[in-house]
């Protein structure tokens, strides 16, 4: 029995060595075969966030490894199928080991899901051609849009779904910007009615008394040199009177040495002003016009230059400022500021030897919206004034009937009316309207006839 056992002990090391040798050979073959399959380029797999895909393997799977579990989630649902779920944008590596000892490497890229953004852009901007491409954490926009404003709004919309938005959108060339022509008519009518009535009485010796009786309103007669002797005789005395203004009725009786100067006058005057400025500007840009001038006025300085006077200039005349805006309804919305100002010397101020006139101004500030071919009028700018001056001699003016000889009266009535007509139109081929006209009381001078090649070309 010991011999058998000994034999057995002698044979056991040989068997163990043989079995170990076979295991090493099989392991070496497995190791040699494994690197041969996994040593090439990794397979590429692309998916998007929120999507899943099934990866089929030819052999039974024994183990799975994911480099970054925050990007994808890999789950073996069977011995030969793996479900890959995209969790976040990024790139990671997936390794699969099979029961045969093989392993495969996969590079999995998870992109942002651009389909919701594409659908939202198509619904928001139906007429724009925009393509959305998603990357790791980037969205790329390609295509063509109608304007730069649309491009900015599309970019802002895509920025809600990605950290970075690359805008490769092409903006179509904008059409020619429309020009707006504003035809304006300033019509001003100034009517003045003046009534004057007064009497000046002069005596060259009536009742042995030379002298004048006047209210002083209408140029009374004056005696430049009066000479006399106390207790002298009236006979042979001469009287010299100087008439500054004979007014419009003068009568003198030499036998009575009595003269009368009568001022009885009615005056009617009419002033017409018609200005027709035409302004043209681009849509949404302000334009202004001034037909008039500037007048200087002194300004007293203060501080270190106290007491010194500098000259500044103020504008006056016919001014128009307007801001047009084309609307989606093919109308023109405007902010209009017409103004008419003139120098008023009746309210002038005397300062350090300077006569500074006042400025009479009429200004309108309005917002209107007009269709093409329509006009709007700003009327009712009336200025009615009555100035009455009455001078009388106390006591004598209160006498019945004769008291009117010792009174003088001047009544002046002013009636000024301003009318502004505005006709906007779009300047360009195929556009144009006939502007509104203003009927004035008196015709103006006719325009000079055109001459030269341009006038000859207009003749049929």
PDB file of C-alpha atoms in Angstrom, residues 55 81 84 107 118 161 171 173 196 255 310 331 366 370 381 386 392 425:
ATOM      1  CA  UNK A  55     -26.582  47.602 -28.922  1.00  0.00           C
ATOM      2  CA  UNK A  81     -28.208  43.194 -25.815  1.00  0.00           C
ATOM      3  CA  UNK A  84     -27.650  52.830 -23.850  1.00  0.00           C
ATOM      4  CA  UNK A 107     -16.845  55.934 -28.085  1.00  0.00           C
ATOM      5  CA  UNK A 118     -36.056  73.294 -34.507  1.00  0.00           C
ATOM      6  CA  UNK A 161     -31.454  75.069 -24.871  1.00  0.00           C
ATOM      7  CA  UNK A 171     -29.224  87.804 -43.480  1.00  0.00           C
ATOM      8  CA  UNK A 173     -30.183  91.947 -48.302  1.00  0.00           C
ATOM      9  CA  UNK A 196     -58.860 157.297 -36.657  1.00  0.00           C
ATOM     10  CA  UNK A 255     -60.979 186.669 -42.057  1.00  0.00           C
ATOM     11  CA  UNK A 310     -22.323 139.249 -25.642  1.00  0.00           C
ATOM     12  CA  UNK A 331     -50.233 103.981 -43.185  1.00  0.00           C
ATOM     13  CA  UNK A 366     -49.551 116.780 -32.797  1.00  0.00           C
ATOM     14  CA  UNK A 370     -52.799 109.017 -42.252  1.00  0.00           C
ATOM     15  CA  UNK A 381     -55.076 129.246 -34.876  1.00  0.00           C
ATOM     16  CA  UNK A 386     -58.463 145.265 -30.673  1.00  0.00           C
ATOM     17  CA  UNK A 392     -59.554 164.042 -24.560  1.00  0.00           C
ATOM     18  CA  UNK A 425     -46.591 110.444 -49.409  1.00  0.00           C
TER      19      UNK A 425
END
